[in-house]
mmCIF file of C-alpha atoms and ligand atoms in Angstrom:
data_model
loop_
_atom_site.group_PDB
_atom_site.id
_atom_site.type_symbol
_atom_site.label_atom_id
_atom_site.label_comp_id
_atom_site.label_asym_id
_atom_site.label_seq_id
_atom_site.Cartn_x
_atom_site.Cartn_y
_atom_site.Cartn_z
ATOM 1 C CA UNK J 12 -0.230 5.369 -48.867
ATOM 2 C CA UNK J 13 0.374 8.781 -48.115
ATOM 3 C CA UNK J 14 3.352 11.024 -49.993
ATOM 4 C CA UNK J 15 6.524 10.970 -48.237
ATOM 5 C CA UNK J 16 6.111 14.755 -47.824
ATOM 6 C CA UNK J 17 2.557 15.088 -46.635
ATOM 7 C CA UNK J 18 2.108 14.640 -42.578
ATOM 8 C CA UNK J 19 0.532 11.408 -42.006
ATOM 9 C CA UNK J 20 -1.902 13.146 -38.826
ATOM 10 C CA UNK J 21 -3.028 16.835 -39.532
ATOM 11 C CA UNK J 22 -5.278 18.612 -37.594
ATOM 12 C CA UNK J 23 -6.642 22.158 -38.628
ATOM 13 C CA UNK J 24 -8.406 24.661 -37.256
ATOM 14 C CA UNK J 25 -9.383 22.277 -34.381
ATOM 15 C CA UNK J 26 -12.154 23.617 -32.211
ATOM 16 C CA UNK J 27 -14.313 21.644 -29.772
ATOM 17 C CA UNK J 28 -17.173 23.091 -27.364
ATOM 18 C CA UNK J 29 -18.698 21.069 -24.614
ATOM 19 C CA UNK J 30 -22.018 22.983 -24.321
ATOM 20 C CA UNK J 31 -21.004 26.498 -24.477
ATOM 21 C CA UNK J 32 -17.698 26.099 -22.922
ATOM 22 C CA UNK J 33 -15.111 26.403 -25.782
ATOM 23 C CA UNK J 34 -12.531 23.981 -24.992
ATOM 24 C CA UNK J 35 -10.206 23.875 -27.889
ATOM 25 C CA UNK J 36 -9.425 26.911 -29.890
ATOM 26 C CA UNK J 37 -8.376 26.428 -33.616
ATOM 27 C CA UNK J 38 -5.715 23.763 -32.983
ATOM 28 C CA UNK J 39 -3.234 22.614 -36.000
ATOM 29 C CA UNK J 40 -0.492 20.206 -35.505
ATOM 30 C CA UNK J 41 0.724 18.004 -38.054
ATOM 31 C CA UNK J 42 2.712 15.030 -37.727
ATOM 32 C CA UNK J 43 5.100 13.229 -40.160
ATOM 33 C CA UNK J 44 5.073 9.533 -40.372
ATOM 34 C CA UNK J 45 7.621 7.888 -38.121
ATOM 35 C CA UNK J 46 7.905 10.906 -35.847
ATOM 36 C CA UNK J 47 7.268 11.659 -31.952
ATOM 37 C CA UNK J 48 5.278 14.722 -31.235
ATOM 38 C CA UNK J 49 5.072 15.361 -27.592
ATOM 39 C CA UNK J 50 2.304 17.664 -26.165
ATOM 40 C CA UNK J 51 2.457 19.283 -23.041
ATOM 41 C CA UNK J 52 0.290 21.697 -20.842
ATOM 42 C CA UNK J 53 -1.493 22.665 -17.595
ATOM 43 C CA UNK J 54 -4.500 20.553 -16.465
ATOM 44 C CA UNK J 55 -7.174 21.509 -18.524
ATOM 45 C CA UNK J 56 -5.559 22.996 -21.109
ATOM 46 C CA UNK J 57 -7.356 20.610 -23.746
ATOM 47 C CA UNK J 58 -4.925 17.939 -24.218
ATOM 48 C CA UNK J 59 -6.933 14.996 -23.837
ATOM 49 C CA UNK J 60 -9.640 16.465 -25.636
ATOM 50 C CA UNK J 61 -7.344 16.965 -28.631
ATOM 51 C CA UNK J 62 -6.578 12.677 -28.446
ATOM 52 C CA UNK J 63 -10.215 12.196 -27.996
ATOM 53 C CA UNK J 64 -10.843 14.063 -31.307
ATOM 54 C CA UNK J 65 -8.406 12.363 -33.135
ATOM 55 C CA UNK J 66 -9.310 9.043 -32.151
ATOM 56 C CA UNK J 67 -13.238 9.585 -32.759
ATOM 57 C CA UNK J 68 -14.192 9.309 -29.099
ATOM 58 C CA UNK J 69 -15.247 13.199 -29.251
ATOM 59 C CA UNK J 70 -16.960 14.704 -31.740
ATOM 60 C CA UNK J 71 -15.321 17.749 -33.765
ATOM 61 C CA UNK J 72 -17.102 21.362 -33.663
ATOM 62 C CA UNK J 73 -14.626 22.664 -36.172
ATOM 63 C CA UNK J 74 -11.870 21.740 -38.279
ATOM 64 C CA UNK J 75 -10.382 18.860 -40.067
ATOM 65 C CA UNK J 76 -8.702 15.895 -38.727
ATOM 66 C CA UNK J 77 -6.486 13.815 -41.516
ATOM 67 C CA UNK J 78 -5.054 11.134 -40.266
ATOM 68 C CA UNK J 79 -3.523 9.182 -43.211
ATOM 69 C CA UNK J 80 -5.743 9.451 -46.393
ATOM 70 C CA UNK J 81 -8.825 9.052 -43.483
ATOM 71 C CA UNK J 82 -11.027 12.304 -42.790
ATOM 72 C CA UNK J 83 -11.516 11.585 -39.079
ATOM 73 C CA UNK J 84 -15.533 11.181 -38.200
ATOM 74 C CA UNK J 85 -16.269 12.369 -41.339
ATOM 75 C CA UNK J 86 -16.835 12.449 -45.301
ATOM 76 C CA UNK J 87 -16.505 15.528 -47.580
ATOM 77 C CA UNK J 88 -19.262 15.565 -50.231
ATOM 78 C CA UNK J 89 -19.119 19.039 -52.397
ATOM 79 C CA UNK J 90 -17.124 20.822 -49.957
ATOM 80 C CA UNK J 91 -19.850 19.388 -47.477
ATOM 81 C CA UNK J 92 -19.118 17.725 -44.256
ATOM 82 C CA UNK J 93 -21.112 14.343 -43.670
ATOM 83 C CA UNK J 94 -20.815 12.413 -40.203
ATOM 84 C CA UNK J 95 -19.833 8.886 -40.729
ATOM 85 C CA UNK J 96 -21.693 5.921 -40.066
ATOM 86 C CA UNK J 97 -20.815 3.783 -37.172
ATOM 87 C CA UNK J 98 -19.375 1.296 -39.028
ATOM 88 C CA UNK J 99 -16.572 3.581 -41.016
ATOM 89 C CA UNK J 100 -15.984 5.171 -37.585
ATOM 90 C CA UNK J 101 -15.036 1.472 -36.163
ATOM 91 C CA UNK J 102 -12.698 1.355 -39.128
ATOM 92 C CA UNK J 103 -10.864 4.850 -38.249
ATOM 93 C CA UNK J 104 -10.592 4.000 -35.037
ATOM 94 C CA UNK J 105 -9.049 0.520 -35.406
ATOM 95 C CA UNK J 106 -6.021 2.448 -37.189
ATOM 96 C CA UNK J 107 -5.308 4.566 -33.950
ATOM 97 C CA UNK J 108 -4.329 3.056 -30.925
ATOM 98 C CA UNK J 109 -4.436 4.984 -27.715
ATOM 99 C CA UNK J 110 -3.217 4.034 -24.735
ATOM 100 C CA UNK J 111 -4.233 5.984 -21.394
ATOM 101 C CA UNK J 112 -3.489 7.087 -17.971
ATOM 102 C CA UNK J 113 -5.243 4.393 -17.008
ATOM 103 C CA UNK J 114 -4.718 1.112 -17.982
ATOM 104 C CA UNK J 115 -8.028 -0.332 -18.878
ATOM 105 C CA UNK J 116 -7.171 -3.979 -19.132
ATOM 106 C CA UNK J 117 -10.288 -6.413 -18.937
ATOM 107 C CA UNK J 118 -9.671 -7.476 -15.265
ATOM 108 C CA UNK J 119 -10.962 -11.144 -16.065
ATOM 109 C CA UNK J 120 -8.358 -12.103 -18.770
ATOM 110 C CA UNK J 121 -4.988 -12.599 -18.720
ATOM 111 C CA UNK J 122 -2.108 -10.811 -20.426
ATOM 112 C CA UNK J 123 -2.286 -12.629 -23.584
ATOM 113 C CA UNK J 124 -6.338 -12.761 -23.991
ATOM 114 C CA UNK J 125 -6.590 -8.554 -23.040
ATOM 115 C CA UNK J 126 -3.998 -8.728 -26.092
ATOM 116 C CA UNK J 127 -5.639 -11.177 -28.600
ATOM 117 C CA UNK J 128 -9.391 -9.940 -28.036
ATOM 118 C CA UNK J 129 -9.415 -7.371 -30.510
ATOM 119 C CA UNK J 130 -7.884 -8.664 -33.177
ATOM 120 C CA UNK J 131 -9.931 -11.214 -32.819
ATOM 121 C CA UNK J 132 -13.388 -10.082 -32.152
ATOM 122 C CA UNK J 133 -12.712 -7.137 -33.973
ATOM 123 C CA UNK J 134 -11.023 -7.648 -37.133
ATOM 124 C CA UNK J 135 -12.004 -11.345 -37.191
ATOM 125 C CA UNK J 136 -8.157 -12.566 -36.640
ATOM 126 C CA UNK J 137 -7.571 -16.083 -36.509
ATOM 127 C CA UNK J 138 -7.240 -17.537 -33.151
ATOM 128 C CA UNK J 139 -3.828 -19.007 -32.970
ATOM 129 C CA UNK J 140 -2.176 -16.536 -35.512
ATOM 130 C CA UNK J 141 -3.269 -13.351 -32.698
ATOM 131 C CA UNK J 142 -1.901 -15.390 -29.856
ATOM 132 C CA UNK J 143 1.425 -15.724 -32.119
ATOM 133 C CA UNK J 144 1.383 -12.044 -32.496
ATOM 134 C CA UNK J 145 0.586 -11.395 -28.399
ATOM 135 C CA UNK J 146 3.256 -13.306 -27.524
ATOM 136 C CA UNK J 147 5.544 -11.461 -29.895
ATOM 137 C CA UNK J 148 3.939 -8.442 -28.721
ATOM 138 C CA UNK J 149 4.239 -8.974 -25.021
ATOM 139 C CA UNK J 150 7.943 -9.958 -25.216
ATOM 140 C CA UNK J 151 8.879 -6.936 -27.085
ATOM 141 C CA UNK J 152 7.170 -5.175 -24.033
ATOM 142 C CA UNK J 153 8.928 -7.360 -21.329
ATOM 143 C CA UNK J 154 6.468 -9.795 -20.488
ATOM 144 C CA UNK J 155 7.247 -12.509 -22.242
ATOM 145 C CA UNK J 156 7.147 -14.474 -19.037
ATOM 146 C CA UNK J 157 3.404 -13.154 -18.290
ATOM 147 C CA UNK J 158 1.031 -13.760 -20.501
ATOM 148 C CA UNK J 159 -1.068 -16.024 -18.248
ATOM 149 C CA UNK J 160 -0.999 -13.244 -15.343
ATOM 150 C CA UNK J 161 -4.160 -11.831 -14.587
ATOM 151 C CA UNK J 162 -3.977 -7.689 -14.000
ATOM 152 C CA UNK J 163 -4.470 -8.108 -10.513
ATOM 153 C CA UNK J 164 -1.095 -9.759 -11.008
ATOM 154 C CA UNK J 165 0.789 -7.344 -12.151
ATOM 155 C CA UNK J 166 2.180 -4.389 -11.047
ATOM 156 C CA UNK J 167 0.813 -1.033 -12.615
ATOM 157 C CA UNK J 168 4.011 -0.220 -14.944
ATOM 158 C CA UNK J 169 3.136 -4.219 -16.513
ATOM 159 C CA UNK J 170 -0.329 -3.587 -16.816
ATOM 160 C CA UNK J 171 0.278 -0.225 -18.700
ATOM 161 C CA UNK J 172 2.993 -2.163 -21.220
ATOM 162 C CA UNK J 173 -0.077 -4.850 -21.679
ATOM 163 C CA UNK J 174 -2.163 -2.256 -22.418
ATOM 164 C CA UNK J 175 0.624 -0.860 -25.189
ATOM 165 C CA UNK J 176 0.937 -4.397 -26.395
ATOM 166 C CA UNK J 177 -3.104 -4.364 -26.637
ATOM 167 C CA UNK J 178 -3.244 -1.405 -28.720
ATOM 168 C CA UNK J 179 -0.352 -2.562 -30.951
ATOM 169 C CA UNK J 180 -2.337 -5.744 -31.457
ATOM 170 C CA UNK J 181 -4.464 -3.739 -33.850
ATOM 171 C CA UNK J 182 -1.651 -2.753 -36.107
ATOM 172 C CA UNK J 183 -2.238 0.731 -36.002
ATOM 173 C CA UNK J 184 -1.152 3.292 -38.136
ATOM 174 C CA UNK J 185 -0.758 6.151 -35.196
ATOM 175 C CA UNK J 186 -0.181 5.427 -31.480
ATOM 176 C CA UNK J 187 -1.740 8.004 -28.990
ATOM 177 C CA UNK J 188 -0.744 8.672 -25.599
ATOM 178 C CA UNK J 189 -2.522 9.886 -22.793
ATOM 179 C CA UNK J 190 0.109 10.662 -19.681
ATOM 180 C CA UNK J 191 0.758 6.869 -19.802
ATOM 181 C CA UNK J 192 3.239 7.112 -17.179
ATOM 182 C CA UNK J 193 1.029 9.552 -15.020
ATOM 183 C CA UNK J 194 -0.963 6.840 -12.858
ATOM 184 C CA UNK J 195 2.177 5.163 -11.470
ATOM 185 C CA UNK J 196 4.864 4.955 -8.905
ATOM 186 C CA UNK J 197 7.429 6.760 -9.859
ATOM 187 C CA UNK J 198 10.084 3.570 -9.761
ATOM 188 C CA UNK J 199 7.659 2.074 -12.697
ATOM 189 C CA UNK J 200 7.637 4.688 -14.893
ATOM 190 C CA UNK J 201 11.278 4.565 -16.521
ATOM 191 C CA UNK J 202 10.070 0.560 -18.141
ATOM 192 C CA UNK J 203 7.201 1.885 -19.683
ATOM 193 C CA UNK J 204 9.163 5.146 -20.974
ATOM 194 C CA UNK J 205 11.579 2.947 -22.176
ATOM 195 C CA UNK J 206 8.994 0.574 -23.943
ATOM 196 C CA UNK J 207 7.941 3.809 -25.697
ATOM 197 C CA UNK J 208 11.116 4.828 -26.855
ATOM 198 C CA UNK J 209 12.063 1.015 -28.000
ATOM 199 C CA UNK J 210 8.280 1.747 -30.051
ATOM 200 C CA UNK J 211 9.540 4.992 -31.799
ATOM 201 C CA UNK J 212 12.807 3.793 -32.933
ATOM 202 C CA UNK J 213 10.727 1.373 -34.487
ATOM 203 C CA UNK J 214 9.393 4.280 -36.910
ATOM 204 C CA UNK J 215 6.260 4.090 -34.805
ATOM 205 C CA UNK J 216 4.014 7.990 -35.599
ATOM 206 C CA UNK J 217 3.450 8.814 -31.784
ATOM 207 C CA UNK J 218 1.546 11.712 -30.254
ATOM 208 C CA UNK J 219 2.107 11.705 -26.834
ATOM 209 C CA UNK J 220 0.950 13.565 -23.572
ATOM 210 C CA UNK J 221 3.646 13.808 -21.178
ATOM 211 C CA UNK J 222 4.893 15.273 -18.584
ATOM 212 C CA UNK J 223 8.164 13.742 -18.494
ATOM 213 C CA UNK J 224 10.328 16.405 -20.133
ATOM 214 C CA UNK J 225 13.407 13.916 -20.643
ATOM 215 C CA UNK J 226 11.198 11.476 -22.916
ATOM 216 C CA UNK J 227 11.011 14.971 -24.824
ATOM 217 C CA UNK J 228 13.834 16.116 -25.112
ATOM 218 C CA UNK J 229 15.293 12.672 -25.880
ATOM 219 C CA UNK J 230 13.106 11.431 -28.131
ATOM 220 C CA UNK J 231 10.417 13.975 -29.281
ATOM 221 C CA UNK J 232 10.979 15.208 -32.646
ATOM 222 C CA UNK J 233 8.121 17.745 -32.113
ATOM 223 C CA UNK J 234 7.103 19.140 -28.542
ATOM 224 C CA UNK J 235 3.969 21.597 -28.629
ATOM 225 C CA UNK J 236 2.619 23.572 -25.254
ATOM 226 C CA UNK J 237 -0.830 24.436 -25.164
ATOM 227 C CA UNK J 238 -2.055 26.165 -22.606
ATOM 228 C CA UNK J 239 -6.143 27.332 -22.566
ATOM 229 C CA UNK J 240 -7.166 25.258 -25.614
ATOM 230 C CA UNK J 241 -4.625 26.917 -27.875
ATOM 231 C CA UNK J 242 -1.151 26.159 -29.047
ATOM 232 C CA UNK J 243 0.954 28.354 -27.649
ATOM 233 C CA UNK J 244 4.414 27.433 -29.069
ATOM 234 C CA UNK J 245 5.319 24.079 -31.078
ATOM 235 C CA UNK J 246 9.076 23.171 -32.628
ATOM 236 C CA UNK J 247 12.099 21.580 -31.776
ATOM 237 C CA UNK J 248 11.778 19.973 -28.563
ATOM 238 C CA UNK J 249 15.646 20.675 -26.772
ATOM 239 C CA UNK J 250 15.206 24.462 -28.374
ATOM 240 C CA UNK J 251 12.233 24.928 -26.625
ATOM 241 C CA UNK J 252 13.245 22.936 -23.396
ATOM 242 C CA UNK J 253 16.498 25.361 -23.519
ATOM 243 C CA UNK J 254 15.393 28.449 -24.669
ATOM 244 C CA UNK J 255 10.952 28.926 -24.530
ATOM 245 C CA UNK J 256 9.773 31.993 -26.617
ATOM 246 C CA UNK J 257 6.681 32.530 -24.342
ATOM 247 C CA UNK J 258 6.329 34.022 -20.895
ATOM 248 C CA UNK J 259 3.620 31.036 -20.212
ATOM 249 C CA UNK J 260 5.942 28.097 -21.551
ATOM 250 C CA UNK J 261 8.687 29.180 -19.249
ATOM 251 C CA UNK J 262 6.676 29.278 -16.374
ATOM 252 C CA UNK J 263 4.896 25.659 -16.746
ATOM 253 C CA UNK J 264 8.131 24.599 -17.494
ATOM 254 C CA UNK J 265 9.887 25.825 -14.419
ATOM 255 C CA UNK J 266 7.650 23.757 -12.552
ATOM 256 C CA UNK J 267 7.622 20.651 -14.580
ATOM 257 C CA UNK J 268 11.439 20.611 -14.903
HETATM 258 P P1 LIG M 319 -6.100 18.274 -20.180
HETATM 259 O O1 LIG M 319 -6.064 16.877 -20.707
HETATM 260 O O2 LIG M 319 -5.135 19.193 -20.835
HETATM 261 O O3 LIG M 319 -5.969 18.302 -18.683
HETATM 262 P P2 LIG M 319 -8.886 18.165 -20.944
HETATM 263 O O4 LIG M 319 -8.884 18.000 -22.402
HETATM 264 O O5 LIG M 319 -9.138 16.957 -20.112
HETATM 265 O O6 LIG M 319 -7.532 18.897 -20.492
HETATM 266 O O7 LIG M 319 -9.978 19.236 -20.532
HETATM 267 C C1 LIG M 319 -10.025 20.517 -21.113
HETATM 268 C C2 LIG M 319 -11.243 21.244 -20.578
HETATM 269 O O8 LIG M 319 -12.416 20.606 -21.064
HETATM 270 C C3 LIG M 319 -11.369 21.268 -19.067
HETATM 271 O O9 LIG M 319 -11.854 22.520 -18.675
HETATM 272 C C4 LIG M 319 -12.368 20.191 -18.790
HETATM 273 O O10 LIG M 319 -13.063 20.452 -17.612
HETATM 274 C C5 LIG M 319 -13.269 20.252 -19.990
HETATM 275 N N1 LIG M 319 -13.862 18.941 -20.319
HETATM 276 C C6 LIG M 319 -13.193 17.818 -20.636
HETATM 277 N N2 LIG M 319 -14.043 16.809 -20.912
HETATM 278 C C7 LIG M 319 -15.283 17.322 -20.756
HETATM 279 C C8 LIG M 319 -16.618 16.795 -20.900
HETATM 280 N N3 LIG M 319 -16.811 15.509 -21.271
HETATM 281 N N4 LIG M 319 -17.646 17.608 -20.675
HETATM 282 C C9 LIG M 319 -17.466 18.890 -20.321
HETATM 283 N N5 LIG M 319 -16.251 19.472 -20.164
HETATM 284 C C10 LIG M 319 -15.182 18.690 -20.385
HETATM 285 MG MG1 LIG M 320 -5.674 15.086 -19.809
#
């Protein structure tokens, strides 16, 4: 258990190079437990990078990632930095779900097996108690009557809320998302926003890559714009929205609005 007062995710001094090209600059965010912190930004600005750190599928060049009492990819010896072993980086990773653009669903099992495989295979679940939980799961997402459907079966806004329910199945301690909404028609998007928002009123910790400005300003606690692999300006999300300090905020913002 973390103290009430200590962020559950903080990341300092993030920096991440692919090669020699310096992609993230000495990021820090924090996030409490139970809030949304939306992140927004031009294309390439390092957004999905900063997920990818956080959820181990990237290594770090710099920094510390906390998520919980967990130091992300690695162990502190002395004041020493040690990379984890494969195993203990299964076992961070199981306590962040990430959901992404794309939905990712295995495209030969249904609904209810896409949500019941991890759990499963992974944390060595019992059969019959996962497919409880799916179905639980799935109807809280608004497929209740779908379980059996194969992806192909479902439209692109279902598929993404299976994928949600998938990633939930895990019972993870953070839920990150990567422009969930970006990858479909626009008349799908407001189901899966509003599966999201049903998710943080739950006290679900969120960090999520948007653009959708209204999913912000309604239920962000935090909104940060980063632009060029730094954090350009982070706070109250309808202060910001209303009133942004910086030249470049206003400007992406003008066209995003
Ligand atoms: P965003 O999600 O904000 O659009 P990204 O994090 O995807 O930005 O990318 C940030 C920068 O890092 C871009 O310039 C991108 O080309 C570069 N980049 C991302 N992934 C890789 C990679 N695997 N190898 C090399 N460069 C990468
Ligand atoms: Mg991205």
């Amino acid at each position: 258990m973390t103290e009430d007062n200590k962020p559950l995710v903080r990341i300092e001094g993030l920096h991440k190079y692919y090669g020699h090209h310096h992609v993230l600059k000495g990021i820090d965010m924090t996030v409490k437990k139970g809030e949304v912190a939306v992140v927004i930004g031009p294309s390439g600005s390092g957004k999905s990078t900063m997920l990818r750190c956080v959820n181990l599928m990237e290594t770090i060049s710099a920094g510390r990632i906390h998520v919980g009492d967990a130091l992300i990819g690695h162990r502190e010896i002395n004041g020493k930095l040690h990379d984890l072993h494969t195993k203990e980086i299964a076992a961070q990773r199981r306590n962040i779900g990430m959901v992404f653009q794309k939905f990712n669903l295995f495209p030969h099992m249904t609904a209810l097996e896409n949500v019941i495989e991890a759990p499963v295979q992974v944390k060595g679940q019992n059969k019959n108690e996962a497919k409880n939980r799916a179905h639980e799961l799935l109807k809280m997402v608004g497929l209740g009557d779908k379980t059996q459907h194969y992806p192909s079966q479902l439209s692109g806004g279902q598929q993404q809320r299976v994928a949600i329910a998938r990633a939930l199945a895990m019972e993870p301690e953070v839920m990150l998302f990567d422009e969930p909404t970006s990858a479909l028609d626009p008349e799908l998007v407001g189901d899966v926003l509003n599966v999201m928002k049903d998710l943080a009123r739950s006290g679900m910790t969120m960090i999520v890559v948007t653009h959708e400005i209204g999913f912000a300003r309604e239920v962000g606690d935090t909104l940060t714009f980063m632009d060029g692999g730094v954090v350009v300006e982070s706070g109250d999300p309808r202060a910001i929205i209303a009133d942004p300090q910086h030249a470049r905020t206003r400007e992406f913002l003008s066209r995003v609005l």
